[in-house]
mmCIF file of C-alpha atoms in Angstrom:
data_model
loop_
_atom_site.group_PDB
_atom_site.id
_atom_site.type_symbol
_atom_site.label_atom_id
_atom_site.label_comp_id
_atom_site.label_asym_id
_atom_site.label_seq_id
_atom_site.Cartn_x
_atom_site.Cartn_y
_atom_site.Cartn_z
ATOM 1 C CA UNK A 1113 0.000 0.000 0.000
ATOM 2 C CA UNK A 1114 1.621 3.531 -0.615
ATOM 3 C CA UNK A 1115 2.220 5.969 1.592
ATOM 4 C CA UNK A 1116 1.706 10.113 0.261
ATOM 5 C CA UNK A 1117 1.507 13.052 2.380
ATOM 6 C CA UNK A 1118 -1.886 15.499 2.196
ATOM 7 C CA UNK A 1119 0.788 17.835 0.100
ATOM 8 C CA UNK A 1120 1.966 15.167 -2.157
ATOM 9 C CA UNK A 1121 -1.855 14.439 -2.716
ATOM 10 C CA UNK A 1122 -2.643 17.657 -3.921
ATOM 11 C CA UNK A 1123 0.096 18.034 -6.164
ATOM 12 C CA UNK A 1124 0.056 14.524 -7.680
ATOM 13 C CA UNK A 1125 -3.914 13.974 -7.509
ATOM 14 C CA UNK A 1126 -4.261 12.480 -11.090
ATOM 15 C CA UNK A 1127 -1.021 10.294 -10.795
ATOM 16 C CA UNK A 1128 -2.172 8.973 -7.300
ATOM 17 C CA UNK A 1129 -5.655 8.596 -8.744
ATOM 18 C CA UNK A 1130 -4.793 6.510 -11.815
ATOM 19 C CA UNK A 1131 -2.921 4.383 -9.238
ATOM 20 C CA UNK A 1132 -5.779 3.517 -7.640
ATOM 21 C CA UNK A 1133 -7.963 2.837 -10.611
ATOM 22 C CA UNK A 1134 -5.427 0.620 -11.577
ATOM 23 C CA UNK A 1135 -6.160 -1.457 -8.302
ATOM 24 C CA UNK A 1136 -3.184 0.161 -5.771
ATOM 25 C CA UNK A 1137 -4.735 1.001 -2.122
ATOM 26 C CA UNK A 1138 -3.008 4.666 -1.202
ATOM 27 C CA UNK A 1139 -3.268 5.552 2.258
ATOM 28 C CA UNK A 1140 -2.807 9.915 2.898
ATOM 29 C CA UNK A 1141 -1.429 11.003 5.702
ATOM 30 C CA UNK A 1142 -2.168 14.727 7.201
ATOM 31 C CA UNK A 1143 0.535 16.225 9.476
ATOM 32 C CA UNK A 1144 1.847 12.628 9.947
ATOM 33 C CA UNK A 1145 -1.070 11.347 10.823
ATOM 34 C CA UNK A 1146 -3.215 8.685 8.413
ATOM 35 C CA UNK A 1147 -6.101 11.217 7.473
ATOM 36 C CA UNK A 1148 -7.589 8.638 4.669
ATOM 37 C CA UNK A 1149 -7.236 5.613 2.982
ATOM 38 C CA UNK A 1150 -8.319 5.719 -0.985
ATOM 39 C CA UNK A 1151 -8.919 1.856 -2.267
ATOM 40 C CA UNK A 1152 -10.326 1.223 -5.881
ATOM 41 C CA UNK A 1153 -13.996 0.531 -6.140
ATOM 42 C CA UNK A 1154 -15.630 -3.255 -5.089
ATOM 43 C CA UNK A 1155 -16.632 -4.085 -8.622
ATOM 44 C CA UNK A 1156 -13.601 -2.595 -10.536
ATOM 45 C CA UNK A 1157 -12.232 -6.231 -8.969
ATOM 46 C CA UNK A 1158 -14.811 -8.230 -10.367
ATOM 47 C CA UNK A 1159 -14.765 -6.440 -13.966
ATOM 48 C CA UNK A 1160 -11.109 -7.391 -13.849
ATOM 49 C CA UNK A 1161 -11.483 -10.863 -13.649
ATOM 50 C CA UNK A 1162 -14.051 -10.891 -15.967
ATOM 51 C CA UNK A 1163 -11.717 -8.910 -18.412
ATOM 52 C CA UNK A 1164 -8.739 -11.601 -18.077
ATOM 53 C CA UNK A 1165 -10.791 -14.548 -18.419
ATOM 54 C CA UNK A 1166 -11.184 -15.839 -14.910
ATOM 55 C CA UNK A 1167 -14.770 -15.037 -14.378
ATOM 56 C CA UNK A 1168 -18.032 -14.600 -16.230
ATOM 57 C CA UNK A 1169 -21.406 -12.320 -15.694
ATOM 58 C CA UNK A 1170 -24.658 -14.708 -14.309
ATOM 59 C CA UNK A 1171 -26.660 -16.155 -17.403
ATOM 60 C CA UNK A 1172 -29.763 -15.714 -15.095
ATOM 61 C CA UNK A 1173 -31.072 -12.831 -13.188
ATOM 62 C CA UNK A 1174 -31.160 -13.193 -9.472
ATOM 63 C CA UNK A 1175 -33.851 -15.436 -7.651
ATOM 64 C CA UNK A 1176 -37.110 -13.519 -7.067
ATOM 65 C CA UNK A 1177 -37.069 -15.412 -3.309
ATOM 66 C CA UNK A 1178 -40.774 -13.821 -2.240
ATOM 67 C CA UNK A 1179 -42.379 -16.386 -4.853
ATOM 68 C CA UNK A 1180 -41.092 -19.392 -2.117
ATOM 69 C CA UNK A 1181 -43.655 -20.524 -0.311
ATOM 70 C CA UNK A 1182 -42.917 -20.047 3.515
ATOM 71 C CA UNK A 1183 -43.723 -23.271 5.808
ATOM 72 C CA UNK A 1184 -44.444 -23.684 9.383
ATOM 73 C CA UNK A 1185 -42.671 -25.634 11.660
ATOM 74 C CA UNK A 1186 -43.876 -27.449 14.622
ATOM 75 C CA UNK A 1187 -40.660 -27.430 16.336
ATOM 76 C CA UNK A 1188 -39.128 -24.513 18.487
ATOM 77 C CA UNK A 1189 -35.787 -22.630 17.738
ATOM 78 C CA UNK A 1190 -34.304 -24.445 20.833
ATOM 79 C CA UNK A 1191 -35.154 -27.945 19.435
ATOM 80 C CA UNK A 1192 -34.069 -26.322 15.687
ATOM 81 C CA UNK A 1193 -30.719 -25.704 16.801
ATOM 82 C CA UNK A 1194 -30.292 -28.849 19.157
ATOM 83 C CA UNK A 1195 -31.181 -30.476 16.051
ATOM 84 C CA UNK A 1196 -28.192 -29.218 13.689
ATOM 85 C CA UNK A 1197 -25.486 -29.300 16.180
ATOM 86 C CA UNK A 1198 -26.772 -32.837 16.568
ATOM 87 C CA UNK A 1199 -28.151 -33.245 19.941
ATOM 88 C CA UNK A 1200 -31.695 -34.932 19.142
#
């Protein structure tokens, strides 16, 4: 992760921001002090992997989950959990 001063920042802004796009965390210090981190965006990752082959986009929209019909249980949440962590 690099290191820039608040001045350095300023100065360099477009150099230090390209950086980043390009997937480098920068971390800005003010008086010494860390004053902000700057990390690329979440799905910059994602489009990256999809760009070099290693992923792909869903064929299929997401699952509408409200058209699951909800069921009823005649157990309680006690007997539920003694249940999976086996103690019947």
């Amino acid at each position: 992760m690099k290191l820039v001063t608040h001045r350095e920042m300023r100065n360099n802004s477009g150099e230090i921001l390209r950086a980043v796009a390009a997937g480098e965390s920068v971390q800005v210090t003010n008086n010494g002090q860390l004053a902000a981190v700057i990390v690329p965006p979440v799905g910059a990752t994602v489009d990256d992997l999809i760009l070099r082959g290693q992923a792909r986009r869903a064929r299929r929209p997401r699952a509408d989950l409200s058209t699951i019909r909800r069921r009823t249980s005649t157990l309680s949440s006690q007997e539920l959990a003694d249940d999976v962590r086996g103690r019947w």
